[in-house]
mmCIF file with all atom_site columns, C-alpha atoms in Angstrom:
data_model
loop_
_atom_site.group_PDB
_atom_site.id
_atom_site.type_symbol
_atom_site.label_atom_id
_atom_site.label_alt_id
_atom_site.label_comp_id
_atom_site.label_asym_id
_atom_site.label_entity_id
_atom_site.label_seq_id
_atom_site.pdbx_PDB_ins_code
_atom_site.Cartn_x
_atom_site.Cartn_y
_atom_site.Cartn_z
_atom_site.occupancy
_atom_site.B_iso_or_equiv
_atom_site.pdbx_formal_charge
_atom_site.auth_seq_id
_atom_site.auth_comp_id
_atom_site.auth_asym_id
_atom_site.auth_atom_id
_atom_site.pdbx_PDB_model_num
ATOM 1   C CA . UNK A 1 1   ? -50.088 7.934   54.460 1.00 86.00 ? 83  UNK A CA 1
ATOM 2   C CA . UNK A 1 2   ? -49.504 6.555   50.968 1.00 93.00 ? 84  UNK A CA 1
ATOM 3   C CA . UNK A 1 3   ? -45.916 5.667   50.112 1.00 95.00 ? 85  UNK A CA 1
ATOM 4   C CA . UNK A 1 4   ? -46.405 6.231   46.384 1.00 97.00 ? 86  UNK A CA 1
ATOM 5   C CA . UNK A 1 5   ? -47.972 9.164   44.517 1.00 95.00 ? 87  UNK A CA 1
ATOM 6   C CA . UNK A 1 6   ? -50.807 8.723   42.043 1.00 95.00 ? 88  UNK A CA 1
ATOM 7   C CA . UNK A 1 7   ? -48.421 9.417   39.170 1.00 96.00 ? 89  UNK A CA 1
ATOM 8   C CA . UNK A 1 8   ? -46.016 6.723   40.382 1.00 97.00 ? 90  UNK A CA 1
ATOM 9   C CA . UNK A 1 9   ? -48.876 4.229   40.653 1.00 98.00 ? 91  UNK A CA 1
ATOM 10  C CA . UNK A 1 10  ? -50.267 5.102   37.213 1.00 98.00 ? 92  UNK A CA 1
ATOM 11  C CA . UNK A 1 11  ? -46.837 4.711   35.625 1.00 98.00 ? 93  UNK A CA 1
ATOM 12  C CA . UNK A 1 12  ? -46.237 1.375   37.351 1.00 98.00 ? 94  UNK A CA 1
ATOM 13  C CA . UNK A 1 13  ? -49.660 0.095   36.238 1.00 98.00 ? 95  UNK A CA 1
ATOM 14  C CA . UNK A 1 14  ? -48.741 0.936   32.664 1.00 97.00 ? 96  UNK A CA 1
ATOM 15  C CA . UNK A 1 15  ? -45.241 -0.520  33.002 1.00 97.00 ? 97  UNK A CA 1
ATOM 16  C CA . UNK A 1 16  ? -46.181 -3.907  34.471 1.00 97.00 ? 98  UNK A CA 1
ATOM 17  C CA . UNK A 1 17  ? -49.685 -4.229  33.005 1.00 97.00 ? 99  UNK A CA 1
ATOM 18  C CA . UNK A 1 18  ? -51.186 -6.590  35.595 1.00 98.00 ? 100 UNK A CA 1
ATOM 19  C CA . UNK A 1 19  ? -52.944 -5.788  38.870 1.00 98.00 ? 101 UNK A CA 1
ATOM 20  C CA . UNK A 1 20  ? -53.980 -8.803  40.984 1.00 98.00 ? 102 UNK A CA 1
ATOM 21  C CA . UNK A 1 21  ? -57.318 -8.409  42.786 1.00 98.00 ? 103 UNK A CA 1
ATOM 22  C CA . UNK A 1 22  ? -57.713 -10.361 46.021 1.00 98.00 ? 104 UNK A CA 1
ATOM 23  C CA . UNK A 1 23  ? -59.407 -10.601 49.412 1.00 98.00 ? 105 UNK A CA 1
ATOM 24  C CA . UNK A 1 24  ? -59.154 -13.095 52.238 1.00 97.00 ? 106 UNK A CA 1
ATOM 25  C CA . UNK A 1 25  ? -60.015 -12.697 55.896 1.00 97.00 ? 107 UNK A CA 1
ATOM 26  C CA . UNK A 1 26  ? -56.884 -14.598 56.963 1.00 97.00 ? 108 UNK A CA 1
ATOM 27  C CA . UNK A 1 27  ? -53.970 -12.166 57.137 1.00 98.00 ? 109 UNK A CA 1
ATOM 28  C CA . UNK A 1 28  ? -51.380 -14.938 56.829 1.00 98.00 ? 110 UNK A CA 1
ATOM 29  C CA . UNK A 1 29  ? -52.892 -16.117 53.548 1.00 98.00 ? 111 UNK A CA 1
ATOM 30  C CA . UNK A 1 30  ? -52.936 -12.523 52.302 1.00 98.00 ? 112 UNK A CA 1
ATOM 31  C CA . UNK A 1 31  ? -49.236 -12.178 53.111 1.00 98.00 ? 113 UNK A CA 1
ATOM 32  C CA . UNK A 1 32  ? -48.410 -15.365 51.217 1.00 98.00 ? 114 UNK A CA 1
ATOM 33  C CA . UNK A 1 33  ? -50.405 -14.270 48.167 1.00 98.00 ? 115 UNK A CA 1
ATOM 34  C CA . UNK A 1 34  ? -48.819 -10.805 48.082 1.00 98.00 ? 116 UNK A CA 1
ATOM 35  C CA . UNK A 1 35  ? -45.343 -12.309 48.538 1.00 98.00 ? 117 UNK A CA 1
ATOM 36  C CA . UNK A 1 36  ? -45.886 -14.878 45.782 1.00 98.00 ? 118 UNK A CA 1
ATOM 37  C CA . UNK A 1 37  ? -47.083 -12.193 43.372 1.00 98.00 ? 119 UNK A CA 1
ATOM 38  C CA . UNK A 1 38  ? -44.183 -9.939  44.333 1.00 98.00 ? 120 UNK A CA 1
ATOM 39  C CA . UNK A 1 39  ? -41.675 -12.701 43.639 1.00 98.00 ? 121 UNK A CA 1
ATOM 40  C CA . UNK A 1 40  ? -43.339 -13.134 40.250 1.00 98.00 ? 122 UNK A CA 1
ATOM 41  C CA . UNK A 1 41  ? -42.690 -9.487  39.398 1.00 98.00 ? 123 UNK A CA 1
ATOM 42  C CA . UNK A 1 42  ? -46.026 -7.912  40.353 1.00 98.00 ? 124 UNK A CA 1
ATOM 43  C CA . UNK A 1 43  ? -45.639 -4.391  41.726 1.00 98.00 ? 125 UNK A CA 1
ATOM 44  C CA . UNK A 1 44  ? -49.255 -3.146  41.958 1.00 98.00 ? 126 UNK A CA 1
ATOM 45  C CA . UNK A 1 45  ? -51.773 -5.134  44.029 1.00 98.00 ? 127 UNK A CA 1
ATOM 46  C CA . UNK A 1 46  ? -55.455 -4.454  44.783 1.00 98.00 ? 128 UNK A CA 1
ATOM 47  C CA . UNK A 1 47  ? -56.805 -5.751  48.081 1.00 98.00 ? 129 UNK A CA 1
ATOM 48  C CA . UNK A 1 48  ? -60.600 -5.689  47.984 1.00 98.00 ? 130 UNK A CA 1
ATOM 49  C CA . UNK A 1 49  ? -62.944 -4.410  50.683 1.00 98.00 ? 131 UNK A CA 1
ATOM 50  C CA . UNK A 1 50  ? -65.225 -7.421  50.548 1.00 94.00 ? 132 UNK A CA 1
ATOM 51  C CA . UNK A 1 51  ? -65.418 -8.956  53.991 1.00 90.00 ? 133 UNK A CA 1
ATOM 52  C CA . UNK A 1 52  ? -66.090 -8.138  57.637 1.00 92.00 ? 134 UNK A CA 1
ATOM 53  C CA . UNK A 1 53  ? -63.214 -6.233  59.235 1.00 95.00 ? 135 UNK A CA 1
ATOM 54  C CA . UNK A 1 54  ? -61.461 -5.986  55.866 1.00 98.00 ? 136 UNK A CA 1
ATOM 55  C CA . UNK A 1 55  ? -59.944 -2.676  56.936 1.00 98.00 ? 137 UNK A CA 1
ATOM 56  C CA . UNK A 1 56  ? -58.253 -4.377  59.892 1.00 98.00 ? 138 UNK A CA 1
ATOM 57  C CA . UNK A 1 57  ? -56.715 -6.997  57.614 1.00 98.00 ? 139 UNK A CA 1
ATOM 58  C CA . UNK A 1 58  ? -55.580 -4.286  55.207 1.00 98.00 ? 140 UNK A CA 1
ATOM 59  C CA . UNK A 1 59  ? -54.024 -2.217  57.993 1.00 98.00 ? 141 UNK A CA 1
ATOM 60  C CA . UNK A 1 60  ? -51.837 -5.134  59.035 1.00 98.00 ? 142 UNK A CA 1
ATOM 61  C CA . UNK A 1 61  ? -51.106 -6.210  55.464 1.00 98.00 ? 143 UNK A CA 1
ATOM 62  C CA . UNK A 1 62  ? -49.846 -2.830  54.299 1.00 98.00 ? 144 UNK A CA 1
ATOM 63  C CA . UNK A 1 63  ? -47.563 -2.488  57.321 1.00 98.00 ? 145 UNK A CA 1
ATOM 64  C CA . UNK A 1 64  ? -46.158 -5.933  56.593 1.00 98.00 ? 146 UNK A CA 1
ATOM 65  C CA . UNK A 1 65  ? -45.833 -5.186  52.879 1.00 98.00 ? 147 UNK A CA 1
ATOM 66  C CA . UNK A 1 66  ? -43.832 -1.997  53.422 1.00 97.00 ? 148 UNK A CA 1
ATOM 67  C CA . UNK A 1 67  ? -41.128 -4.108  55.084 1.00 98.00 ? 149 UNK A CA 1
ATOM 68  C CA . UNK A 1 68  ? -41.307 -7.438  53.250 1.00 98.00 ? 150 UNK A CA 1
ATOM 69  C CA . UNK A 1 69  ? -42.346 -6.331  49.735 1.00 98.00 ? 151 UNK A CA 1
ATOM 70  C CA . UNK A 1 70  ? -41.157 -2.697  49.769 1.00 98.00 ? 152 UNK A CA 1
ATOM 71  C CA . UNK A 1 71  ? -41.701 -1.991  46.063 1.00 98.00 ? 153 UNK A CA 1
ATOM 72  C CA . UNK A 1 72  ? -45.269 -3.279  46.108 1.00 98.00 ? 154 UNK A CA 1
ATOM 73  C CA . UNK A 1 73  ? -47.869 -0.551  45.583 1.00 98.00 ? 155 UNK A CA 1
ATOM 74  C CA . UNK A 1 74  ? -50.729 -1.889  47.672 1.00 98.00 ? 156 UNK A CA 1
ATOM 75  C CA . UNK A 1 75  ? -54.138 -0.311  47.161 1.00 98.00 ? 157 UNK A CA 1
ATOM 76  C CA . UNK A 1 76  ? -57.763 -0.932  47.984 1.00 98.00 ? 158 UNK A CA 1
ATOM 77  C CA . UNK A 1 77  ? -60.672 -1.950  45.761 1.00 98.00 ? 159 UNK A CA 1
ATOM 78  C CA . UNK A 1 78  ? -64.460 -2.390  45.937 1.00 98.00 ? 160 UNK A CA 1
ATOM 79  C CA . UNK A 1 79  ? -64.899 1.040   47.547 1.00 98.00 ? 161 UNK A CA 1
ATOM 80  C CA . UNK A 1 80  ? -68.167 2.866   46.792 1.00 98.00 ? 162 UNK A CA 1
ATOM 81  C CA . UNK A 1 81  ? -68.322 5.900   49.104 1.00 98.00 ? 163 UNK A CA 1
ATOM 82  C CA . UNK A 1 82  ? -66.138 8.797   50.280 1.00 98.00 ? 164 UNK A CA 1
ATOM 83  C CA . UNK A 1 83  ? -66.165 7.777   53.953 1.00 98.00 ? 165 UNK A CA 1
ATOM 84  C CA . UNK A 1 84  ? -64.651 4.369   53.307 1.00 98.00 ? 166 UNK A CA 1
ATOM 85  C CA . UNK A 1 85  ? -62.238 5.987   50.853 1.00 98.00 ? 167 UNK A CA 1
ATOM 86  C CA . UNK A 1 86  ? -60.967 8.276   53.608 1.00 98.00 ? 168 UNK A CA 1
ATOM 87  C CA . UNK A 1 87  ? -60.651 5.360   56.032 1.00 98.00 ? 169 UNK A CA 1
ATOM 88  C CA . UNK A 1 88  ? -58.393 3.378   53.710 1.00 98.00 ? 170 UNK A CA 1
ATOM 89  C CA . UNK A 1 89  ? -56.330 6.413   52.749 1.00 98.00 ? 171 UNK A CA 1
ATOM 90  C CA . UNK A 1 90  ? -55.700 6.964   56.448 1.00 98.00 ? 172 UNK A CA 1
ATOM 91  C CA . UNK A 1 91  ? -54.539 3.341   56.676 1.00 98.00 ? 173 UNK A CA 1
ATOM 92  C CA . UNK A 1 92  ? -52.003 3.957   53.880 1.00 98.00 ? 174 UNK A CA 1
ATOM 93  C CA . UNK A 1 93  ? -53.721 2.842   50.658 1.00 98.00 ? 175 UNK A CA 1
ATOM 94  C CA . UNK A 1 94  ? -51.639 3.828   47.648 1.00 98.00 ? 176 UNK A CA 1
ATOM 95  C CA . UNK A 1 95  ? -54.649 3.868   45.315 1.00 98.00 ? 177 UNK A CA 1
ATOM 96  C CA . UNK A 1 96  ? -58.416 3.416   45.431 1.00 98.00 ? 178 UNK A CA 1
ATOM 97  C CA . UNK A 1 97  ? -60.443 1.374   42.938 1.00 98.00 ? 179 UNK A CA 1
ATOM 98  C CA . UNK A 1 98  ? -64.232 1.408   42.707 1.00 97.00 ? 180 UNK A CA 1
ATOM 99  C CA . UNK A 1 99  ? -66.795 -0.608  40.733 1.00 96.00 ? 181 UNK A CA 1
ATOM 100 C CA . UNK A 1 100 ? -68.799 2.626   40.309 1.00 96.00 ? 182 UNK A CA 1
ATOM 101 C CA . UNK A 1 101 ? -68.229 6.286   39.446 1.00 97.00 ? 183 UNK A CA 1
ATOM 102 C CA . UNK A 1 102 ? -68.789 8.372   42.583 1.00 98.00 ? 184 UNK A CA 1
ATOM 103 C CA . UNK A 1 103 ? -67.535 11.967  42.168 1.00 98.00 ? 185 UNK A CA 1
ATOM 104 C CA . UNK A 1 104 ? -67.349 12.499  45.937 1.00 98.00 ? 186 UNK A CA 1
ATOM 105 C CA . UNK A 1 105 ? -64.656 9.809   46.095 1.00 98.00 ? 187 UNK A CA 1
ATOM 106 C CA . UNK A 1 106 ? -62.635 11.759  43.543 1.00 98.00 ? 188 UNK A CA 1
ATOM 107 C CA . UNK A 1 107 ? -62.579 14.809  45.825 1.00 97.00 ? 189 UNK A CA 1
ATOM 108 C CA . UNK A 1 108 ? -61.234 12.786  48.749 1.00 98.00 ? 190 UNK A CA 1
ATOM 109 C CA . UNK A 1 109 ? -58.523 11.121  46.657 1.00 98.00 ? 191 UNK A CA 1
ATOM 110 C CA . UNK A 1 110 ? -57.491 14.277  44.809 1.00 97.00 ? 192 UNK A CA 1
ATOM 111 C CA . UNK A 1 111 ? -56.959 16.188  48.047 1.00 96.00 ? 193 UNK A CA 1
ATOM 112 C CA . UNK A 1 112 ? -54.370 13.607  49.057 1.00 96.00 ? 194 UNK A CA 1
ATOM 113 C CA . UNK A 1 113 ? -52.985 12.993  45.555 1.00 96.00 ? 195 UNK A CA 1
ATOM 114 C CA . UNK A 1 114 ? -54.105 9.356   45.663 1.00 98.00 ? 196 UNK A CA 1
ATOM 115 C CA . UNK A 1 115 ? -54.844 7.542   42.408 1.00 98.00 ? 197 UNK A CA 1
ATOM 116 C CA . UNK A 1 116 ? -58.581 6.930   42.012 1.00 98.00 ? 198 UNK A CA 1
ATOM 117 C CA . UNK A 1 117 ? -59.771 4.382   39.456 1.00 98.00 ? 199 UNK A CA 1
ATOM 118 C CA . UNK A 1 118 ? -63.581 4.431   39.112 1.00 98.00 ? 200 UNK A CA 1
ATOM 119 C CA . UNK A 1 119 ? -65.735 1.815   37.440 1.00 96.00 ? 201 UNK A CA 1
ATOM 120 C CA . UNK A 1 120 ? -67.019 2.961   34.043 1.00 95.00 ? 202 UNK A CA 1
ATOM 121 C CA . UNK A 1 121 ? -69.393 1.334   31.569 1.00 93.00 ? 203 UNK A CA 1
ATOM 122 C CA . UNK A 1 122 ? -69.530 3.889   28.751 1.00 94.00 ? 204 UNK A CA 1
ATOM 123 C CA . UNK A 1 123 ? -67.432 6.505   27.012 1.00 94.00 ? 205 UNK A CA 1
ATOM 124 C CA . UNK A 1 124 ? -69.458 9.177   28.804 1.00 96.00 ? 206 UNK A CA 1
ATOM 125 C CA . UNK A 1 125 ? -68.486 7.614   32.148 1.00 96.00 ? 207 UNK A CA 1
ATOM 126 C CA . UNK A 1 126 ? -64.825 7.533   31.148 1.00 97.00 ? 208 UNK A CA 1
ATOM 127 C CA . UNK A 1 127 ? -64.907 11.141  29.949 1.00 97.00 ? 209 UNK A CA 1
ATOM 128 C CA . UNK A 1 128 ? -66.542 12.317  33.186 1.00 98.00 ? 210 UNK A CA 1
ATOM 129 C CA . UNK A 1 129 ? -64.080 10.321  35.310 1.00 98.00 ? 211 UNK A CA 1
ATOM 130 C CA . UNK A 1 130 ? -61.163 11.917  33.470 1.00 98.00 ? 212 UNK A CA 1
ATOM 131 C CA . UNK A 1 131 ? -62.728 15.332  34.014 1.00 97.00 ? 213 UNK A CA 1
ATOM 132 C CA . UNK A 1 132 ? -62.722 14.504  37.736 1.00 98.00 ? 214 UNK A CA 1
ATOM 133 C CA . UNK A 1 133 ? -59.023 13.612  37.582 1.00 97.00 ? 215 UNK A CA 1
ATOM 134 C CA . UNK A 1 134 ? -58.956 9.841   37.056 1.00 98.00 ? 216 UNK A CA 1
ATOM 135 C CA . UNK A 1 135 ? -55.630 8.696   35.570 1.00 96.00 ? 217 UNK A CA 1
ATOM 136 C CA . UNK A 1 136 ? -56.795 5.116   34.906 1.00 98.00 ? 218 UNK A CA 1
ATOM 137 C CA . UNK A 1 137 ? -60.448 4.177   34.414 1.00 97.00 ? 219 UNK A CA 1
ATOM 138 C CA . UNK A 1 138 ? -61.689 0.751   35.344 1.00 97.00 ? 220 UNK A CA 1
ATOM 139 C CA . UNK A 1 139 ? -64.255 -0.965  33.133 1.00 95.00 ? 221 UNK A CA 1
ATOM 140 C CA . UNK A 1 140 ? -66.270 -3.461  35.106 1.00 85.00 ? 222 UNK A CA 1
ATOM 141 C CA . UNK A 1 141 ? -67.256 -6.113  34.509 1.00 83.00 ? 223 UNK A CA 1
ATOM 142 C CA . UNK A 1 142 ? -64.902 -6.027  31.536 1.00 86.00 ? 224 UNK A CA 1
ATOM 143 C CA . UNK A 1 143 ? -66.406 -8.916  29.609 1.00 84.00 ? 225 UNK A CA 1
ATOM 144 C CA . UNK A 1 144 ? -69.983 -7.725  30.144 1.00 87.00 ? 226 UNK A CA 1
ATOM 145 C CA . UNK A 1 145 ? -69.595 -4.122  28.971 1.00 88.00 ? 227 UNK A CA 1
ATOM 146 C CA . UNK A 1 146 ? -68.220 -5.192  25.616 1.00 88.00 ? 228 UNK A CA 1
ATOM 147 C CA . UNK A 1 147 ? -64.820 -6.785  26.218 1.00 93.00 ? 229 UNK A CA 1
ATOM 148 C CA . UNK A 1 148 ? -61.793 -5.929  24.044 1.00 96.00 ? 230 UNK A CA 1
ATOM 149 C CA . UNK A 1 149 ? -64.039 -4.631  21.260 1.00 96.00 ? 231 UNK A CA 1
ATOM 150 C CA . UNK A 1 150 ? -65.436 -2.010  23.632 1.00 95.00 ? 232 UNK A CA 1
ATOM 151 C CA . UNK A 1 151 ? -61.908 -0.877  24.523 1.00 96.00 ? 233 UNK A CA 1
ATOM 152 C CA . UNK A 1 152 ? -60.918 -0.726  20.862 1.00 96.00 ? 234 UNK A CA 1
ATOM 153 C CA . UNK A 1 153 ? -63.961 1.409   20.083 1.00 95.00 ? 235 UNK A CA 1
ATOM 154 C CA . UNK A 1 154 ? -63.180 3.766   22.989 1.00 94.00 ? 236 UNK A CA 1
ATOM 155 C CA . UNK A 1 155 ? -59.554 4.205   21.979 1.00 95.00 ? 237 UNK A CA 1
ATOM 156 C CA . UNK A 1 156 ? -60.582 5.300   18.488 1.00 94.00 ? 238 UNK A CA 1
ATOM 157 C CA . UNK A 1 157 ? -61.912 8.760   19.357 1.00 95.00 ? 239 UNK A CA 1
ATOM 158 C CA . UNK A 1 158 ? -60.170 8.957   22.767 1.00 96.00 ? 240 UNK A CA 1
ATOM 159 C CA . UNK A 1 159 ? -56.689 7.546   22.292 1.00 96.00 ? 241 UNK A CA 1
ATOM 160 C CA . UNK A 1 160 ? -55.466 9.274   25.458 1.00 97.00 ? 242 UNK A CA 1
ATOM 161 C CA . UNK A 1 161 ? -57.744 7.268   27.770 1.00 97.00 ? 243 UNK A CA 1
ATOM 162 C CA . UNK A 1 162 ? -56.059 4.763   30.081 1.00 97.00 ? 244 UNK A CA 1
ATOM 163 C CA . UNK A 1 163 ? -58.284 1.753   30.672 1.00 97.00 ? 245 UNK A CA 1
ATOM 164 C CA . UNK A 1 164 ? -58.077 -1.156  33.120 1.00 98.00 ? 246 UNK A CA 1
ATOM 165 C CA . UNK A 1 165 ? -60.629 -3.960  32.608 1.00 97.00 ? 247 UNK A CA 1
ATOM 166 C CA . UNK A 1 166 ? -61.454 -6.270  35.501 1.00 94.00 ? 248 UNK A CA 1
ATOM 167 C CA . UNK A 1 167 ? -63.664 -9.293  34.973 1.00 89.00 ? 249 UNK A CA 1
ATOM 168 C CA . UNK A 1 168 ? -63.155 -11.574 32.003 1.00 90.00 ? 250 UNK A CA 1
ATOM 169 C CA . UNK A 1 169 ? -59.370 -11.380 32.135 1.00 95.00 ? 251 UNK A CA 1
ATOM 170 C CA . UNK A 1 170 ? -57.180 -14.483 32.441 1.00 95.00 ? 252 UNK A CA 1
ATOM 171 C CA . UNK A 1 171 ? -53.386 -14.955 32.455 1.00 96.00 ? 253 UNK A CA 1
ATOM 172 C CA . UNK A 1 172 ? -53.176 -16.923 29.197 1.00 96.00 ? 254 UNK A CA 1
ATOM 173 C CA . UNK A 1 173 ? -51.610 -15.481 26.045 1.00 96.00 ? 255 UNK A CA 1
ATOM 174 C CA . UNK A 1 174 ? -54.784 -15.584 23.935 1.00 97.00 ? 256 UNK A CA 1
ATOM 175 C CA . UNK A 1 175 ? -56.851 -13.596 26.425 1.00 96.00 ? 257 UNK A CA 1
ATOM 176 C CA . UNK A 1 176 ? -54.133 -11.064 27.257 1.00 97.00 ? 258 UNK A CA 1
ATOM 177 C CA . UNK A 1 177 ? -53.402 -10.537 23.564 1.00 97.00 ? 259 UNK A CA 1
ATOM 178 C CA . UNK A 1 178 ? -57.025 -9.566  22.886 1.00 97.00 ? 260 UNK A CA 1
ATOM 179 C CA . UNK A 1 179 ? -57.060 -6.991  25.674 1.00 97.00 ? 261 UNK A CA 1
ATOM 180 C CA . UNK A 1 180 ? -53.665 -5.402  25.045 1.00 97.00 ? 262 UNK A CA 1
ATOM 181 C CA . UNK A 1 181 ? -54.058 -5.329  21.273 1.00 96.00 ? 263 UNK A CA 1
ATOM 182 C CA . UNK A 1 182 ? -57.330 -3.472  21.918 1.00 96.00 ? 264 UNK A CA 1
ATOM 183 C CA . UNK A 1 183 ? -55.379 -0.816  23.802 1.00 97.00 ? 265 UNK A CA 1
ATOM 184 C CA . UNK A 1 184 ? -55.731 -1.364  27.552 1.00 97.00 ? 266 UNK A CA 1
ATOM 185 C CA . UNK A 1 185 ? -53.157 0.185   29.866 1.00 97.00 ? 267 UNK A CA 1
ATOM 186 C CA . UNK A 1 186 ? -53.332 -2.684  32.345 1.00 98.00 ? 268 UNK A CA 1
ATOM 187 C CA . UNK A 1 187 ? -55.693 -5.434  33.467 1.00 98.00 ? 269 UNK A CA 1
ATOM 188 C CA . UNK A 1 188 ? -57.112 -6.435  36.825 1.00 97.00 ? 270 UNK A CA 1
ATOM 189 C CA . UNK A 1 189 ? -57.139 -10.155 37.539 1.00 96.00 ? 271 UNK A CA 1
ATOM 190 C CA . UNK A 1 190 ? -58.813 -11.983 40.413 1.00 94.00 ? 272 UNK A CA 1
ATOM 191 C CA . UNK A 1 191 ? -59.746 -15.650 40.617 1.00 93.00 ? 273 UNK A CA 1
ATOM 192 C CA . UNK A 1 192 ? -58.349 -16.390 37.155 1.00 95.00 ? 274 UNK A CA 1
ATOM 193 C CA . UNK A 1 193 ? -54.903 -15.611 38.563 1.00 96.00 ? 275 UNK A CA 1
ATOM 194 C CA . UNK A 1 194 ? -55.366 -16.504 42.233 1.00 97.00 ? 276 UNK A CA 1
ATOM 195 C CA . UNK A 1 195 ? -57.598 -19.574 42.136 1.00 93.00 ? 277 UNK A CA 1
ATOM 196 C CA . UNK A 1 196 ? -59.125 -21.266 45.177 1.00 93.00 ? 278 UNK A CA 1
ATOM 197 C CA . UNK A 1 197 ? -56.889 -24.304 44.662 1.00 95.00 ? 279 UNK A CA 1
ATOM 198 C CA . UNK A 1 198 ? -53.823 -22.122 45.211 1.00 95.00 ? 280 UNK A CA 1
ATOM 199 C CA . UNK A 1 199 ? -55.148 -21.107 48.625 1.00 96.00 ? 281 UNK A CA 1
ATOM 200 C CA . UNK A 1 200 ? -56.536 -24.505 49.658 1.00 95.00 ? 282 UNK A CA 1
ATOM 201 C CA . UNK A 1 201 ? -53.475 -26.458 48.542 1.00 96.00 ? 283 UNK A CA 1
ATOM 202 C CA . UNK A 1 202 ? -50.893 -23.786 49.288 1.00 95.00 ? 284 UNK A CA 1
ATOM 203 C CA . UNK A 1 203 ? -49.587 -23.652 45.723 1.00 95.00 ? 285 UNK A CA 1
ATOM 204 C CA . UNK A 1 204 ? -47.884 -20.288 46.127 1.00 98.00 ? 286 UNK A CA 1
ATOM 205 C CA . UNK A 1 205 ? -44.916 -21.276 43.974 1.00 97.00 ? 287 UNK A CA 1
ATOM 206 C CA . UNK A 1 206 ? -47.393 -21.952 41.176 1.00 97.00 ? 288 UNK A CA 1
ATOM 207 C CA . UNK A 1 207 ? -48.873 -18.480 41.650 1.00 97.00 ? 289 UNK A CA 1
ATOM 208 C CA . UNK A 1 208 ? -45.400 -16.976 41.331 1.00 98.00 ? 290 UNK A CA 1
ATOM 209 C CA . UNK A 1 209 ? -44.792 -18.851 38.092 1.00 98.00 ? 291 UNK A CA 1
ATOM 210 C CA . UNK A 1 210 ? -48.176 -17.890 36.641 1.00 97.00 ? 292 UNK A CA 1
ATOM 211 C CA . UNK A 1 211 ? -47.646 -14.226 37.507 1.00 98.00 ? 293 UNK A CA 1
ATOM 212 C CA . UNK A 1 212 ? -44.146 -14.224 36.028 1.00 98.00 ? 294 UNK A CA 1
ATOM 213 C CA . UNK A 1 213 ? -45.364 -15.863 32.823 1.00 97.00 ? 295 UNK A CA 1
ATOM 214 C CA . UNK A 1 214 ? -48.308 -13.457 32.467 1.00 97.00 ? 296 UNK A CA 1
ATOM 215 C CA . UNK A 1 215 ? -46.033 -10.453 32.982 1.00 97.00 ? 297 UNK A CA 1
ATOM 216 C CA . UNK A 1 216 ? -43.692 -11.731 30.302 1.00 97.00 ? 298 UNK A CA 1
ATOM 217 C CA . UNK A 1 217 ? -46.597 -12.116 27.873 1.00 97.00 ? 299 UNK A CA 1
ATOM 218 C CA . UNK A 1 218 ? -47.642 -8.527  28.564 1.00 97.00 ? 300 UNK A CA 1
ATOM 219 C CA . UNK A 1 219 ? -44.117 -7.242  28.044 1.00 94.00 ? 301 UNK A CA 1
ATOM 220 C CA . UNK A 1 220 ? -43.929 -9.098  24.740 1.00 95.00 ? 302 UNK A CA 1
ATOM 221 C CA . UNK A 1 221 ? -47.224 -7.519  23.667 1.00 95.00 ? 303 UNK A CA 1
ATOM 222 C CA . UNK A 1 222 ? -46.014 -4.036  24.587 1.00 86.00 ? 304 UNK A CA 1
ATOM 223 C CA . UNK A 1 223 ? -42.956 -4.272  22.307 1.00 78.00 ? 305 UNK A CA 1
#
């Protein structure tokens, strides 16, 4: 069962502004990445369903996280159907992110008061997702659907929409400034934040520093 409600997750996404996106089949590497991000101030983390037996890795990771990084809101991403949604909710996922908009997933999440963030590529998608109960809508891939200019255009007529781009986001000030000035609620960040060199060379201290610096930039932009 989820440790955090969908409202708590939505508020924490808006407060911190950055959601790391990561998958690895090695549970020990996953633990190190989550711990490094946690020490850098990250409090919402998306583990992606992108490999064989990913649900087994997630099951162990979330149990470990509840003890070792107790304030971390660990959720699942890359989910495209209601069956897999239910599986991960049963394993304790605190939120569910999808690259697509599948209304059947919304029903499963809403019954358990789990935050559901569907992938949207148009204002019509975002409007429909909100009608289905989505607190935060993902735009994916962020850079391909129009980037910060797309977000800015959306926020004009629909200022209430909460948007999280994933894809085309990096932890540097210039990139983050473009997204947050456009009006995003938070951003998802994968390889730009957690590069292969960090894993291969074990540079977890560097990951902590990068996360901490990116969070500070976001906080500065929110002032």
